[in-house]
């Protein structure tokens, strides 16, 4: 992509309404624009990151055997009356009347709808286990939307729903999602710690929140530092095998959000040097809620003995849009964002340090052509800004690799490669740059 042809409305100043670094940097880096309280337009740079995060979530759901579908954002109120949550959900629910005065709502989550879909088709335990998921926009009329995409009103969520014949089966589905979440967040360069959590409006008695440590996080957390060094299962993990050793390993080290924290146990179990009380960002939450929805909504299957029983369910959410902010909170410095390569909007940025100089322009064009031909996502800063402004912009938007092309270096057949994550620099020939990044 040539920057002269892209749409990247970088802000010079810090927007005053931004209270936390991710909100500030997303606005300054031209990644998004607020259209209403808690409602954002995703501009091209931010949208590229959102799609990369979404794709990692999708790949790990698919690897765990979940099946992707897409449910609508609008739902019938009567569906929620069946489960009894229409009134219980309260003011966070956006209630809508259509032209025929039919009562609809903008979905804050989809347990009712997926249960309705399931019960319409599945009648036998032989079709279980089943895990259906989608990646869809949600609306929750938060009292105080704030911190940019961290606590929005319209936000993108991956929500998966599992269906099993009994609790044992449902726990196996739960464990698959637990492992998939460990892999998902690690692939984004995050350490997201699974912590026992309250179940809240979703219900049930078993839930884990996946929390990324960050001083600006809304959740207070208490952990044994050992949890930060536990191994994340590899891509060859056997989802049809016994996952309980992995779950046991990750749940036997103390990690709890403040609402389920047990101070006495923490002091007793965790040596002082390993105790960490900090804050974190909830990037995902998983729930086992048994027959909470299948009872009220009659989602029954015939068991092996032919007798109809309500299925045992679980739901598993990831804050896809929240993750854009969470990754910035975890990966930034004073100059701006430091994207992990897996989610970066572009892999490399070419900075032409002397626009108009034939040798420099030629070398940049050749690098741009060769890297693009090898499938490397490149942003070529071909604007006529001064070099200093180009450096600042590249640091701000956080592209992992910067290729600095100037007349002096070129005279020796070299360009400078800067790694954004640690600031390390290397001089090499353009051909070596292509070999390194392709
Ligand atoms: N207001 C919000 N803005 C941005 N992300 C949010 C917001 N509310 C929740 N999320 C994200 O969505 C994830 C799942 O939301 S949840 O309420 O915990 N779970 C559910 O809704 C279940 N139905 C899971 S399928 C959260 O872990 C969080 O990362």
PDB file of C-alpha atoms in Angstrom, residues 80-373:
ATOM      1  CA  UNK A  80     -35.867 -13.627  25.336  1.00  0.00           C
ATOM      2  CA  UNK A  81     -39.239 -13.832  27.089  1.00  0.00           C
ATOM      3  CA  UNK A  82     -38.977 -17.635  26.780  1.00  0.00           C
ATOM      4  CA  UNK A  83     -35.753 -17.705  28.819  1.00  0.00           C
ATOM      5  CA  UNK A  84     -36.984 -15.016  31.222  1.00  0.00           C
ATOM      6  CA  UNK A  85     -34.043 -12.749  30.428  1.00  0.00           C
ATOM      7  CA  UNK A  86     -35.990 -10.059  28.494  1.00  0.00           C
ATOM      8  CA  UNK A  87     -36.818  -8.143  31.661  1.00  0.00           C
ATOM      9  CA  UNK A  88     -33.941  -9.467  33.753  1.00  0.00           C
ATOM     10  CA  UNK A  89     -31.342  -8.081  31.350  1.00  0.00           C
ATOM     11  CA  UNK A  90     -32.323  -4.511  32.281  1.00  0.00           C
ATOM     12  CA  UNK A  91     -31.375  -1.144  30.752  1.00  0.00           C
ATOM     13  CA  UNK A  92     -28.304  -2.508  28.959  1.00  0.00           C
ATOM     14  CA  UNK A  93     -30.646  -4.054  26.382  1.00  0.00           C
ATOM     15  CA  UNK A  94     -31.401  -1.883  23.331  1.00  0.00           C
ATOM     16  CA  UNK A  95     -35.097  -2.485  22.636  1.00  0.00           C
ATOM     17  CA  UNK A  96     -36.465  -1.671  19.189  1.00  0.00           C
ATOM     18  CA  UNK A  97     -39.929  -1.416  17.596  1.00  0.00           C
ATOM     19  CA  UNK A  98     -40.172  -2.053  13.857  1.00  0.00           C
ATOM     20  CA  UNK A  99     -42.722  -0.402  11.522  1.00  0.00           C
ATOM     21  CA  UNK A 100     -45.289  -3.047  12.398  1.00  0.00           C
ATOM     22  CA  UNK A 101     -44.691  -2.347  16.086  1.00  0.00           C
ATOM     23  CA  UNK A 102     -43.041  -5.746  16.508  1.00  0.00           C
ATOM     24  CA  UNK A 103     -40.702  -5.842  19.526  1.00  0.00           C
ATOM     25  CA  UNK A 104     -37.087  -6.524  18.599  1.00  0.00           C
ATOM     26  CA  UNK A 105     -33.757  -6.044  20.353  1.00  0.00           C
ATOM     27  CA  UNK A 106     -30.152  -5.550  19.285  1.00  0.00           C
ATOM     28  CA  UNK A 107     -28.458  -8.711  20.623  1.00  0.00           C
ATOM     29  CA  UNK A 108     -26.094  -8.301  23.590  1.00  0.00           C
ATOM     30  CA  UNK A 109     -25.407 -12.054  23.375  1.00  0.00           C
ATOM     31  CA  UNK A 110     -26.987 -15.080  21.684  1.00  0.00           C
ATOM     32  CA  UNK A 111     -27.710 -17.911  24.137  1.00  0.00           C
ATOM     33  CA  UNK A 112     -31.456 -17.792  23.410  1.00  0.00           C
ATOM     34  CA  UNK A 113     -31.083 -17.598  19.632  1.00  0.00           C
ATOM     35  CA  UNK A 114     -28.548 -20.411  19.337  1.00  0.00           C
ATOM     36  CA  UNK A 115     -30.729 -22.572  21.605  1.00  0.00           C
ATOM     37  CA  UNK A 116     -33.724 -21.908  19.323  1.00  0.00           C
ATOM     38  CA  UNK A 117     -31.663 -22.889  16.280  1.00  0.00           C
ATOM     39  CA  UNK A 118     -30.376 -26.031  18.035  1.00  0.00           C
ATOM     40  CA  UNK A 119     -33.771 -27.223  19.278  1.00  0.00           C
ATOM     41  CA  UNK A 120     -35.277 -26.787  15.793  1.00  0.00           C
ATOM     42  CA  UNK A 121     -33.016 -29.459  14.307  1.00  0.00           C
ATOM     43  CA  UNK A 122     -31.196 -31.621  16.880  1.00  0.00           C
ATOM     44  CA  UNK A 123     -33.302 -34.340  18.538  1.00  0.00           C
ATOM     45  CA  UNK A 124     -30.795 -37.066  19.321  1.00  0.00           C
ATOM     46  CA  UNK A 125     -27.678 -37.376  21.494  1.00  0.00           C
ATOM     47  CA  UNK A 126     -26.049 -38.954  18.410  1.00  0.00           C
ATOM     48  CA  UNK A 127     -25.572 -35.430  17.001  1.00  0.00           C
ATOM     49  CA  UNK A 128     -23.617 -34.349  20.096  1.00  0.00           C
ATOM     50  CA  UNK A 129     -21.214 -32.895  21.068  1.00  0.00           C
ATOM     51  CA  UNK A 130     -21.824 -29.764  19.045  1.00  0.00           C
ATOM     52  CA  UNK A 131     -20.144 -26.335  19.312  1.00  0.00           C
ATOM     53  CA  UNK A 132     -21.495 -23.520  17.127  1.00  0.00           C
ATOM     54  CA  UNK A 133     -19.897 -20.059  17.030  1.00  0.00           C
ATOM     55  CA  UNK A 134     -20.058 -16.757  15.238  1.00  0.00           C
ATOM     56  CA  UNK A 135     -18.160 -13.483  15.191  1.00  0.00           C
ATOM     57  CA  UNK A 136     -20.834 -10.794  15.330  1.00  0.00           C
ATOM     58  CA  UNK A 137     -21.434  -7.239  16.532  1.00  0.00           C
ATOM     59  CA  UNK A 138     -23.217  -6.875  19.879  1.00  0.00           C
ATOM     60  CA  UNK A 139     -24.886  -3.950  21.590  1.00  0.00           C
ATOM     61  CA  UNK A 140     -24.935  -3.332  25.330  1.00  0.00           C
ATOM     62  CA  UNK A 141     -26.227   0.080  26.399  1.00  0.00           C
ATOM     63  CA  UNK A 142     -23.434   0.562  28.961  1.00  0.00           C
ATOM     64  CA  UNK A 143     -24.166   3.246  31.509  1.00  0.00           C
ATOM     65  CA  UNK A 144     -20.690   4.706  31.038  1.00  0.00           C
ATOM     66  CA  UNK A 145     -18.981   3.630  27.845  1.00  0.00           C
ATOM     67  CA  UNK A 146     -15.329   4.630  28.225  1.00  0.00           C
ATOM     68  CA  UNK A 147     -11.722   3.815  27.408  1.00  0.00           C
ATOM     69  CA  UNK A 148     -12.509   3.710  23.701  1.00  0.00           C
ATOM     70  CA  UNK A 149     -13.149   0.198  22.359  1.00  0.00           C
ATOM     71  CA  UNK A 150     -12.348  -1.294  25.759  1.00  0.00           C
ATOM     72  CA  UNK A 151     -15.858  -0.628  27.016  1.00  0.00           C
ATOM     73  CA  UNK A 152     -17.954   0.194  23.958  1.00  0.00           C
ATOM     74  CA  UNK A 153     -21.708  -0.031  23.409  1.00  0.00           C
ATOM     75  CA  UNK A 154     -21.446  -1.617  19.963  1.00  0.00           C
ATOM     76  CA  UNK A 155     -18.590  -4.137  19.965  1.00  0.00           C
ATOM     77  CA  UNK A 156     -17.399  -7.221  18.100  1.00  0.00           C
ATOM     78  CA  UNK A 157     -17.541 -10.519  19.970  1.00  0.00           C
ATOM     79  CA  UNK A 158     -16.797 -14.129  19.110  1.00  0.00           C
ATOM     80  CA  UNK A 159     -19.416 -16.125  20.944  1.00  0.00           C
ATOM     81  CA  UNK A 160     -19.456 -19.915  20.869  1.00  0.00           C
ATOM     82  CA  UNK A 161     -22.105 -22.215  22.319  1.00  0.00           C
ATOM     83  CA  UNK A 162     -21.652 -25.895  23.180  1.00  0.00           C
ATOM     84  CA  UNK A 163     -24.305 -28.602  23.430  1.00  0.00           C
ATOM     85  CA  UNK A 164     -23.783 -31.915  25.254  1.00  0.00           C
ATOM     86  CA  UNK A 165     -25.880 -34.801  26.581  1.00  0.00           C
ATOM     87  CA  UNK A 166     -24.671 -34.444  30.183  1.00  0.00           C
ATOM     88  CA  UNK A 167     -22.371 -32.506  32.522  1.00  0.00           C
ATOM     89  CA  UNK A 168     -19.373 -34.720  31.817  1.00  0.00           C
ATOM     90  CA  UNK A 169     -19.702 -33.997  28.102  1.00  0.00           C
ATOM     91  CA  UNK A 170     -20.209 -30.298  28.744  1.00  0.00           C
ATOM     92  CA  UNK A 171     -17.045 -30.159  30.829  1.00  0.00           C
ATOM     93  CA  UNK A 172     -15.114 -31.733  27.954  1.00  0.00           C
ATOM     94  CA  UNK A 173     -16.473 -28.988  25.666  1.00  0.00           C
ATOM     95  CA  UNK A 174     -15.557 -26.405  28.288  1.00  0.00           C
ATOM     96  CA  UNK A 175     -12.007 -27.758  28.475  1.00  0.00           C
ATOM     97  CA  UNK A 176     -11.638 -27.603  24.682  1.00  0.00           C
ATOM     98  CA  UNK A 177     -12.537 -23.907  24.734  1.00  0.00           C
ATOM     99  CA  UNK A 178     -10.226 -23.319  27.732  1.00  0.00           C
ATOM    100  CA  UNK A 179      -7.299 -24.720  25.730  1.00  0.00           C
ATOM    101  CA  UNK A 180      -8.370 -22.888  22.543  1.00  0.00           C
ATOM    102  CA  UNK A 181      -8.350 -19.612  24.511  1.00  0.00           C
ATOM    103  CA  UNK A 182      -4.855 -20.270  25.868  1.00  0.00           C
ATOM    104  CA  UNK A 183      -3.652 -20.699  22.274  1.00  0.00           C
ATOM    105  CA  UNK A 184      -5.683 -17.812  20.830  1.00  0.00           C
ATOM    106  CA  UNK A 185      -4.352 -15.067  23.081  1.00  0.00           C
ATOM    107  CA  UNK A 186      -0.768 -16.404  23.042  1.00  0.00           C
ATOM    108  CA  UNK A 187      -0.796 -16.185  19.218  1.00  0.00           C
ATOM    109  CA  UNK A 188      -1.586 -12.456  19.570  1.00  0.00           C
ATOM    110  CA  UNK A 189       1.501 -11.926  21.726  1.00  0.00           C
ATOM    111  CA  UNK A 190      -0.547 -11.691  24.925  1.00  0.00           C
ATOM    112  CA  UNK A 191      -0.284 -13.450  28.273  1.00  0.00           C
ATOM    113  CA  UNK A 192      -3.972 -13.927  29.115  1.00  0.00           C
ATOM    114  CA  UNK A 193      -4.399 -15.675  32.446  1.00  0.00           C
ATOM    115  CA  UNK A 194      -7.470 -17.890  33.077  1.00  0.00           C
ATOM    116  CA  UNK A 195      -9.046 -16.935  36.386  1.00  0.00           C
ATOM    117  CA  UNK A 196     -12.037 -18.259  38.274  1.00  0.00           C
ATOM    118  CA  UNK A 197     -14.836 -15.689  37.873  1.00  0.00           C
ATOM    119  CA  UNK A 198     -18.414 -14.782  38.689  1.00  0.00           C
ATOM    120  CA  UNK A 199     -21.003 -15.981  36.157  1.00  0.00           C
ATOM    121  CA  UNK A 200     -23.334 -12.930  36.293  1.00  0.00           C
ATOM    122  CA  UNK A 201     -26.259 -12.557  33.832  1.00  0.00           C
ATOM    123  CA  UNK A 202     -25.083 -15.470  31.662  1.00  0.00           C
ATOM    124  CA  UNK A 203     -25.599 -17.895  34.598  1.00  0.00           C
ATOM    125  CA  UNK A 204     -24.226 -21.282  35.601  1.00  0.00           C
ATOM    126  CA  UNK A 205     -21.705 -22.203  38.270  1.00  0.00           C
ATOM    127  CA  UNK A 206     -18.424 -22.575  36.393  1.00  0.00           C
ATOM    128  CA  UNK A 207     -16.678 -19.725  34.652  1.00  0.00           C
ATOM    129  CA  UNK A 208     -13.179 -18.512  33.862  1.00  0.00           C
ATOM    130  CA  UNK A 209     -12.216 -15.047  32.693  1.00  0.00           C
ATOM    131  CA  UNK A 210      -9.078 -14.694  30.557  1.00  0.00           C
ATOM    132  CA  UNK A 211      -7.261 -11.600  31.791  1.00  0.00           C
ATOM    133  CA  UNK A 212      -4.374  -9.646  30.271  1.00  0.00           C
ATOM    134  CA  UNK A 213      -2.391  -7.857  32.979  1.00  0.00           C
ATOM    135  CA  UNK A 214      -2.489  -4.092  32.496  1.00  0.00           C
ATOM    136  CA  UNK A 215      -2.437  -1.240  35.043  1.00  0.00           C
ATOM    137  CA  UNK A 216      -5.429   0.370  33.312  1.00  0.00           C
ATOM    138  CA  UNK A 217      -7.502  -2.840  33.425  1.00  0.00           C
ATOM    139  CA  UNK A 218     -10.974  -2.695  34.983  1.00  0.00           C
ATOM    140  CA  UNK A 219     -10.588  -6.007  36.823  1.00  0.00           C
ATOM    141  CA  UNK A 220      -8.640  -6.311  40.068  1.00  0.00           C
ATOM    142  CA  UNK A 221      -6.694  -9.603  40.090  1.00  0.00           C
ATOM    143  CA  UNK A 222      -4.642 -11.708  42.538  1.00  0.00           C
ATOM    144  CA  UNK A 223      -2.196 -14.199  41.058  1.00  0.00           C
ATOM    145  CA  UNK A 224       0.744 -16.469  41.824  1.00  0.00           C
ATOM    146  CA  UNK A 225       3.451 -15.213  39.429  1.00  0.00           C
ATOM    147  CA  UNK A 226       4.191 -18.838  38.443  1.00  0.00           C
ATOM    148  CA  UNK A 227       1.082 -18.727  36.246  1.00  0.00           C
ATOM    149  CA  UNK A 228       2.927 -16.308  33.926  1.00  0.00           C
ATOM    150  CA  UNK A 229       5.414 -19.017  32.936  1.00  0.00           C
ATOM    151  CA  UNK A 230       3.077 -21.951  32.261  1.00  0.00           C
ATOM    152  CA  UNK A 231       3.457 -23.525  28.777  1.00  0.00           C
ATOM    153  CA  UNK A 232       0.754 -22.812  26.174  1.00  0.00           C
ATOM    154  CA  UNK A 233      -0.432 -25.975  24.343  1.00  0.00           C
ATOM    155  CA  UNK A 234       1.033 -26.326  20.834  1.00  0.00           C
ATOM    156  CA  UNK A 235      -0.940 -26.434  17.580  1.00  0.00           C
ATOM    157  CA  UNK A 236      -0.678 -30.246  17.695  1.00  0.00           C
ATOM    158  CA  UNK A 237      -2.701 -30.411  20.913  1.00  0.00           C
ATOM    159  CA  UNK A 238      -5.135 -33.346  20.677  1.00  0.00           C
ATOM    160  CA  UNK A 239      -8.600 -31.869  21.223  1.00  0.00           C
ATOM    161  CA  UNK A 240     -10.111 -35.361  21.162  1.00  0.00           C
ATOM    162  CA  UNK A 241      -7.722 -36.533  23.856  1.00  0.00           C
ATOM    163  CA  UNK A 242      -7.775 -35.939  27.620  1.00  0.00           C
ATOM    164  CA  UNK A 243      -7.271 -32.203  28.203  1.00  0.00           C
ATOM    165  CA  UNK A 244      -7.660 -32.375  31.982  1.00  0.00           C
ATOM    166  CA  UNK A 245      -3.879 -32.392  32.666  1.00  0.00           C
ATOM    167  CA  UNK A 246      -3.605 -29.022  30.888  1.00  0.00           C
ATOM    168  CA  UNK A 247      -6.642 -27.612  32.725  1.00  0.00           C
ATOM    169  CA  UNK A 248      -5.291 -28.893  36.051  1.00  0.00           C
ATOM    170  CA  UNK A 249      -1.882 -27.335  35.389  1.00  0.00           C
ATOM    171  CA  UNK A 250      -3.442 -23.923  34.635  1.00  0.00           C
ATOM    172  CA  UNK A 251      -6.030 -23.986  37.449  1.00  0.00           C
ATOM    173  CA  UNK A 252      -3.861 -25.277  40.289  1.00  0.00           C
ATOM    174  CA  UNK A 253      -1.803 -22.070  40.388  1.00  0.00           C
ATOM    175  CA  UNK A 254      -3.677 -19.324  42.282  1.00  0.00           C
ATOM    176  CA  UNK A 255      -5.311 -16.779  39.937  1.00  0.00           C
ATOM    177  CA  UNK A 256      -8.593 -15.055  40.817  1.00  0.00           C
ATOM    178  CA  UNK A 257     -10.447 -11.865  40.044  1.00  0.00           C
ATOM    179  CA  UNK A 258     -11.220  -9.666  43.042  1.00  0.00           C
ATOM    180  CA  UNK A 259     -14.880 -10.773  43.169  1.00  0.00           C
ATOM    181  CA  UNK A 260     -13.926 -14.410  43.840  1.00  0.00           C
ATOM    182  CA  UNK A 261     -10.579 -13.796  45.580  1.00  0.00           C
ATOM    183  CA  UNK A 262      -9.968 -15.695  48.832  1.00  0.00           C
ATOM    184  CA  UNK A 263      -7.416 -13.678  50.809  1.00  0.00           C
ATOM    185  CA  UNK A 264      -6.703 -16.378  53.415  1.00  0.00           C
ATOM    186  CA  UNK A 265      -6.120 -19.029  50.763  1.00  0.00           C
ATOM    187  CA  UNK A 266      -3.916 -16.637  48.768  1.00  0.00           C
ATOM    188  CA  UNK A 267      -1.700 -15.933  51.801  1.00  0.00           C
ATOM    189  CA  UNK A 268      -1.568 -19.603  52.725  1.00  0.00           C
ATOM    190  CA  UNK A 269      -0.928 -21.003  49.256  1.00  0.00           C
ATOM    191  CA  UNK A 270       1.269 -18.384  47.592  1.00  0.00           C
ATOM    192  CA  UNK A 271       4.765 -17.523  48.917  1.00  0.00           C
ATOM    193  CA  UNK A 272       5.024 -13.780  49.510  1.00  0.00           C
ATOM    194  CA  UNK A 273       7.589 -13.257  46.731  1.00  0.00           C
ATOM    195  CA  UNK A 274       5.184 -14.811  44.223  1.00  0.00           C
ATOM    196  CA  UNK A 275       2.059 -12.866  45.183  1.00  0.00           C
ATOM    197  CA  UNK A 276       0.930 -10.314  42.598  1.00  0.00           C
ATOM    198  CA  UNK A 277      -2.074  -8.062  43.126  1.00  0.00           C
ATOM    199  CA  UNK A 278      -2.609  -5.927  40.049  1.00  0.00           C
ATOM    200  CA  UNK A 279      -5.232  -5.061  37.465  1.00  0.00           C
ATOM    201  CA  UNK A 280      -6.159  -6.679  34.182  1.00  0.00           C
ATOM    202  CA  UNK A 281      -8.309  -6.529  31.081  1.00  0.00           C
ATOM    203  CA  UNK A 282     -10.881  -9.289  30.553  1.00  0.00           C
ATOM    204  CA  UNK A 283     -10.419 -10.367  26.921  1.00  0.00           C
ATOM    205  CA  UNK A 284     -12.544 -13.519  27.107  1.00  0.00           C
ATOM    206  CA  UNK A 285     -14.869 -15.389  29.412  1.00  0.00           C
ATOM    207  CA  UNK A 286     -16.152 -18.962  29.304  1.00  0.00           C
ATOM    208  CA  UNK A 287     -19.181 -20.399  31.106  1.00  0.00           C
ATOM    209  CA  UNK A 288     -20.715 -23.778  31.870  1.00  0.00           C
ATOM    210  CA  UNK A 289     -24.401 -23.254  32.656  1.00  0.00           C
ATOM    211  CA  UNK A 290     -25.864 -26.741  32.490  1.00  0.00           C
ATOM    212  CA  UNK A 291     -29.555 -26.794  31.554  1.00  0.00           C
ATOM    213  CA  UNK A 292     -30.266 -23.099  32.313  1.00  0.00           C
ATOM    214  CA  UNK A 293     -31.429 -22.391  28.743  1.00  0.00           C
ATOM    215  CA  UNK A 294     -32.443 -25.894  27.612  1.00  0.00           C
ATOM    216  CA  UNK A 295     -34.880 -26.191  30.582  1.00  0.00           C
ATOM    217  CA  UNK A 296     -36.714 -22.923  29.900  1.00  0.00           C
ATOM    218  CA  UNK A 297     -36.513 -23.261  26.116  1.00  0.00           C
ATOM    219  CA  UNK A 298     -37.099 -27.034  25.859  1.00  0.00           C
ATOM    220  CA  UNK A 299     -33.921 -27.944  23.984  1.00  0.00           C
ATOM    221  CA  UNK A 300     -34.193 -31.704  24.454  1.00  0.00           C
ATOM    222  CA  UNK A 301     -32.452 -34.700  22.899  1.00  0.00           C
ATOM    223  CA  UNK A 302     -33.305 -38.415  23.121  1.00  0.00           C
ATOM    224  CA  UNK A 303     -30.569 -40.108  25.196  1.00  0.00           C
ATOM    225  CA  UNK A 304     -29.169 -43.625  24.599  1.00  0.00           C
ATOM    226  CA  UNK A 305     -32.173 -45.029  26.510  1.00  0.00           C
ATOM    227  CA  UNK A 306     -34.570 -43.118  24.227  1.00  0.00           C
ATOM    228  CA  UNK A 307     -35.687 -40.772  27.027  1.00  0.00           C
ATOM    229  CA  UNK A 308     -35.709 -37.030  26.212  1.00  0.00           C
ATOM    230  CA  UNK A 309     -33.345 -34.937  28.379  1.00  0.00           C
ATOM    231  CA  UNK A 310     -32.410 -31.194  28.331  1.00  0.00           C
ATOM    232  CA  UNK A 311     -28.927 -30.630  26.932  1.00  0.00           C
ATOM    233  CA  UNK A 312     -26.062 -29.300  29.045  1.00  0.00           C
ATOM    234  CA  UNK A 313     -24.700 -26.028  27.611  1.00  0.00           C
ATOM    235  CA  UNK A 314     -21.839 -23.603  27.819  1.00  0.00           C
ATOM    236  CA  UNK A 315     -20.995 -20.300  26.166  1.00  0.00           C
ATOM    237  CA  UNK A 316     -17.603 -18.886  25.348  1.00  0.00           C
ATOM    238  CA  UNK A 317     -16.971 -15.222  24.504  1.00  0.00           C
ATOM    239  CA  UNK A 318     -13.942 -13.322  23.185  1.00  0.00           C
ATOM    240  CA  UNK A 319     -13.877  -9.535  22.993  1.00  0.00           C
ATOM    241  CA  UNK A 320     -12.539  -9.234  19.422  1.00  0.00           C
ATOM    242  CA  UNK A 321     -12.777  -5.429  19.252  1.00  0.00           C
ATOM    243  CA  UNK A 322     -11.670  -5.043  22.890  1.00  0.00           C
ATOM    244  CA  UNK A 323      -8.523  -7.022  22.004  1.00  0.00           C
ATOM    245  CA  UNK A 324      -7.330  -4.220  19.687  1.00  0.00           C
ATOM    246  CA  UNK A 325      -7.156  -1.934  22.724  1.00  0.00           C
ATOM    247  CA  UNK A 326      -5.890  -4.636  25.064  1.00  0.00           C
ATOM    248  CA  UNK A 327      -2.949  -5.459  22.785  1.00  0.00           C
ATOM    249  CA  UNK A 328      -1.988  -1.772  22.638  1.00  0.00           C
ATOM    250  CA  UNK A 329      -2.164  -1.550  26.450  1.00  0.00           C
ATOM    251  CA  UNK A 330       0.272  -4.460  26.609  1.00  0.00           C
ATOM    252  CA  UNK A 331       2.453  -3.436  23.619  1.00  0.00           C
ATOM    253  CA  UNK A 332       3.351   0.271  23.423  1.00  0.00           C
ATOM    254  CA  UNK A 333       6.033   2.784  24.412  1.00  0.00           C
ATOM    255  CA  UNK A 334       6.281   6.599  24.470  1.00  0.00           C
ATOM    256  CA  UNK A 335       6.617   6.713  20.671  1.00  0.00           C
ATOM    257  CA  UNK A 336       3.444   4.722  20.054  1.00  0.00           C
ATOM    258  CA  UNK A 337       2.185   1.206  19.355  1.00  0.00           C
ATOM    259  CA  UNK A 338       4.408  -1.896  19.034  1.00  0.00           C
ATOM    260  CA  UNK A 339       2.213  -4.435  17.200  1.00  0.00           C
ATOM    261  CA  UNK A 340       3.037  -8.115  17.642  1.00  0.00           C
ATOM    262  CA  UNK A 341       3.700  -9.349  14.101  1.00  0.00           C
ATOM    263  CA  UNK A 342       0.684 -11.668  14.086  1.00  0.00           C
ATOM    264  CA  UNK A 343      -1.795  -8.772  14.348  1.00  0.00           C
ATOM    265  CA  UNK A 344       0.144  -5.856  12.784  1.00  0.00           C
ATOM    266  CA  UNK A 345      -1.776  -3.911  10.095  1.00  0.00           C
ATOM    267  CA  UNK A 346       1.304  -4.129   7.856  1.00  0.00           C
ATOM    268  CA  UNK A 347       4.437  -6.270   8.351  1.00  0.00           C
ATOM    269  CA  UNK A 348       6.901  -3.655   7.078  1.00  0.00           C
ATOM    270  CA  UNK A 349       7.044   0.082   6.354  1.00  0.00           C
ATOM    271  CA  UNK A 350       9.376   1.495   3.692  1.00  0.00           C
ATOM    272  CA  UNK A 351      10.437   5.049   4.533  1.00  0.00           C
ATOM    273  CA  UNK A 352      11.759   7.067   1.607  1.00  0.00           C
ATOM    274  CA  UNK A 353      14.099   9.554   3.316  1.00  0.00           C
ATOM    275  CA  UNK A 354      14.730  11.659   0.229  1.00  0.00           C
ATOM    276  CA  UNK A 355      11.649  11.815  -1.943  1.00  0.00           C
ATOM    277  CA  UNK A 356      12.606  12.886  -5.459  1.00  0.00           C
ATOM    278  CA  UNK A 357      16.137  11.493  -5.335  1.00  0.00           C
ATOM    279  CA  UNK A 358      16.231   9.098  -8.324  1.00  0.00           C
ATOM    280  CA  UNK A 359      18.381   6.435  -6.625  1.00  0.00           C
ATOM    281  CA  UNK A 360      16.327   6.497  -3.424  1.00  0.00           C
ATOM    282  CA  UNK A 361      12.977   6.510  -5.247  1.00  0.00           C
ATOM    283  CA  UNK A 362      14.183   3.652  -7.466  1.00  0.00           C
ATOM    284  CA  UNK A 363      15.386   1.546  -4.536  1.00  0.00           C
ATOM    285  CA  UNK A 364      12.113   2.117  -2.652  1.00  0.00           C
ATOM    286  CA  UNK A 365      10.005   1.172  -5.666  1.00  0.00           C
ATOM    287  CA  UNK A 366      12.051  -1.992  -6.179  1.00  0.00           C
ATOM    288  CA  UNK A 367      11.787  -2.984  -2.483  1.00  0.00           C
ATOM    289  CA  UNK A 368       8.041  -2.265  -2.532  1.00  0.00           C
ATOM    290  CA  UNK A 369       7.580  -4.355  -5.681  1.00  0.00           C
ATOM    291  CA  UNK A 370       9.700  -7.313  -4.531  1.00  0.00           C
ATOM    292  CA  UNK A 371       8.288  -7.491  -0.985  1.00  0.00           C
ATOM    293  CA  UNK A 372       4.707  -7.189  -2.260  1.00  0.00           C
ATOM    294  CA  UNK A 373       5.388  -9.886  -4.856  1.00  0.00           C
TER     295      UNK A 373
END
